[in-house]
Amino acid sequence: MPQTPQRRAARMLAMVAEHKGKMVEAIEDVRLDKASLDEMNNKVIAAIRAKFAEVARDASL
C-alpha cells in the first residue's frame, strides 16, 4: 500500500510527539536533579555555618 502524504504527515507528527514527550521527561529529570542538588547544597551551607558558629563560640571563651 503506497504511502499517502496524509499518512506520511501523520507518522511524522507521531514521531515529533514521541520526541517531545521524551524531551519533557528529560527536562523533568533535570529539574528533579537540580532540586536534589539545591537541597544538598543548603545542607552543606547549614553545616558550614554551624561549624563557623561553633568555632566563633570556642574562640570567645
Coordinates of N, CA and C in Angstrom, one line a residue:
M1 N 0.9 -1.2 0.0 CA 0.0 0.0 0.0 C 0.9 1.2 0.0
P2 N 0.8 2.1 -1.0 CA 1.6 3.3 -1.1 C 1.2 4.3 0.0
Q3 N 2.3 5.0 0.5 CA 2.0 6.0 1.5 C 1.4 7.2 0.9
T4 N 0.4 7.7 1.5 CA -0.2 8.9 1.0 C 0.5 10.1 1.8
P5 N 0.4 11.3 1.3 CA 1.0 12.4 2.0 C 0.4 12.5 3.4
Q6 N -0.9 12.2 3.6 CA -1.6 12.3 4.9 C -1.0 11.3 5.8
R7 N -0.8 10.1 5.4 CA -0.2 9.1 6.3 C 1.2 9.4 6.7
R8 N 2.0 9.9 5.7 CA 3.4 10.3 6.0 C 3.4 11.4 7.0
A9 N 2.5 12.4 6.8 CA 2.4 13.5 7.8 C 2.0 13.1 9.2
A10 N 1.0 12.1 9.2 CA 0.6 11.6 10.5 C 1.7 10.9 11.2
R11 N 2.5 10.1 10.4 CA 3.6 9.3 11.0 C 4.7 10.3 11.5
M12 N 4.9 11.4 10.8 CA 5.9 12.3 11.2 C 5.4 13.1 12.5
L13 N 4.2 13.4 12.5 CA 3.6 14.1 13.7 C 3.7 13.2 14.9
A14 N 3.5 11.9 14.7 CA 3.6 10.9 15.8 C 5.0 10.9 16.3
M15 N 6.0 10.9 15.4 CA 7.4 10.8 15.8 C 7.8 12.1 16.6
V16 N 7.3 13.3 16.1 CA 7.5 14.5 16.8 C 6.9 14.5 18.2
A17 N 5.7 14.0 18.3 CA 5.1 14.0 19.6 C 5.8 13.0 20.5
E18 N 6.3 11.9 20.0 CA 7.1 11.0 20.9 C 8.4 11.7 21.3
H19 N 9.0 12.3 20.4 CA 10.3 13.0 20.7 C 10.0 14.1 21.8
K20 N 8.9 14.9 21.6 CA 8.6 15.9 22.5 C 8.4 15.3 23.9
G21 N 7.7 14.2 24.0 CA 7.4 13.6 25.3 C 8.7 13.2 25.9
K22 N 9.6 12.6 25.2 CA 10.9 12.2 25.7 C 11.7 13.5 26.2
M23 N 11.6 14.6 25.5 CA 12.3 15.8 25.9 C 11.7 16.3 27.2
V24 N 10.3 16.3 27.3 CA 9.7 16.8 28.5 C 10.1 15.9 29.7
E25 N 10.2 14.6 29.5 CA 10.7 13.7 30.6 C 12.1 14.1 31.0
A26 N 12.9 14.3 30.0 CA 14.3 14.7 30.3 C 14.4 16.0 31.1
I27 N 13.6 17.0 30.7 CA 13.6 18.3 31.4 C 13.1 18.1 32.8
E28 N 12.1 17.3 33.0 CA 11.6 17.0 34.4 C 12.7 16.3 35.2
D29 N 13.4 15.4 34.6 CA 14.5 14.7 35.4 C 15.6 15.7 35.8
V30 N 15.9 16.6 34.9 CA 16.9 17.7 35.2 C 16.4 18.5 36.3
R31 N 15.1 18.9 36.3 CA 14.6 19.7 37.4 C 14.6 19.0 38.7
L32 N 14.3 17.7 38.7 CA 14.4 16.9 39.9 C 15.8 16.8 40.4
D33 N 16.8 16.6 39.5 CA 18.2 16.6 39.9 C 18.7 17.9 40.5
K34 N 18.2 19.0 39.9 CA 18.6 20.3 40.4 C 18.0 20.6 41.7
A35 N 16.8 20.2 42.0 CA 16.2 20.3 43.3 C 16.9 19.5 44.3
S36 N 17.3 18.3 43.9 CA 18.1 17.5 44.9 C 19.4 18.1 45.2
L37 N 20.1 18.7 44.2 CA 21.4 19.3 44.4 C 21.2 20.6 45.2
D38 N 20.1 21.3 45.0 CA 19.9 22.5 45.8 C 19.7 22.2 47.2
E39 N 19.0 21.1 47.5 CA 18.7 20.6 48.8 C 20.1 20.2 49.5
M40 N 20.9 19.5 48.8 CA 22.2 19.1 49.4 C 23.1 20.3 49.6
N41 N 23.0 21.3 48.7 CA 23.8 22.5 48.8 C 23.4 23.2 50.1
N42 N 22.1 23.3 50.3 CA 21.6 24.0 51.5 C 22.0 23.3 52.8
K43 N 22.1 22.0 52.8 CA 22.5 21.2 53.9 C 24.0 21.5 54.2
V44 N 24.8 21.5 53.1 CA 26.2 21.8 53.3 C 26.4 23.2 53.8
I45 N 25.7 24.2 53.3 CA 25.9 25.6 53.8 C 25.5 25.7 55.3
A46 N 24.4 25.0 55.6 CA 24.0 25.0 57.0 C 25.0 24.4 57.9
A47 N 25.7 23.3 57.5 CA 26.7 22.6 58.3 C 27.9 23.5 58.4
I48 N 28.3 24.2 57.3 CA 29.4 25.1 57.4 C 29.1 26.3 58.4
R49 N 27.9 26.8 58.3 CA 27.6 27.9 59.2 C 27.6 27.5 60.6
A50 N 27.1 26.3 60.9 CA 27.1 25.7 62.2 C 28.5 25.6 62.7
K51 N 29.4 25.1 61.9 CA 30.8 24.9 62.3 C 31.5 26.3 62.5
F52 N 31.2 27.3 61.7 CA 31.7 28.6 62.0 C 31.2 29.2 63.3
A53 N 29.9 29.0 63.6 CA 29.4 29.4 64.8 C 30.0 28.7 66.0
E54 N 30.3 27.4 65.9 CA 31.0 26.7 66.9 C 32.4 27.2 67.1
V55 N 33.1 27.4 66.1 CA 34.5 27.9 66.2 C 34.5 29.3 66.8
A56 N 33.5 30.2 66.4 CA 33.4 31.5 67.0 C 33.1 31.4 68.5
R57 N 32.3 30.5 68.8 CA 31.9 30.3 70.3 C 33.1 29.9 71.0
D58 N 33.9 28.9 70.5 CA 35.1 28.4 71.2 C 36.1 29.5 71.3
A59 N 36.2 30.4 70.3 CA 37.2 31.4 70.3 C 36.9 32.5 71.3
S60 N 35.6 32.7 71.6 CA 35.2 33.8 72.5 C 35.4 33.3 74.0
L61 N 35.6 32.0 74.2 CA 35.8 31.5 75.6 C 37.1 31.8 76.2

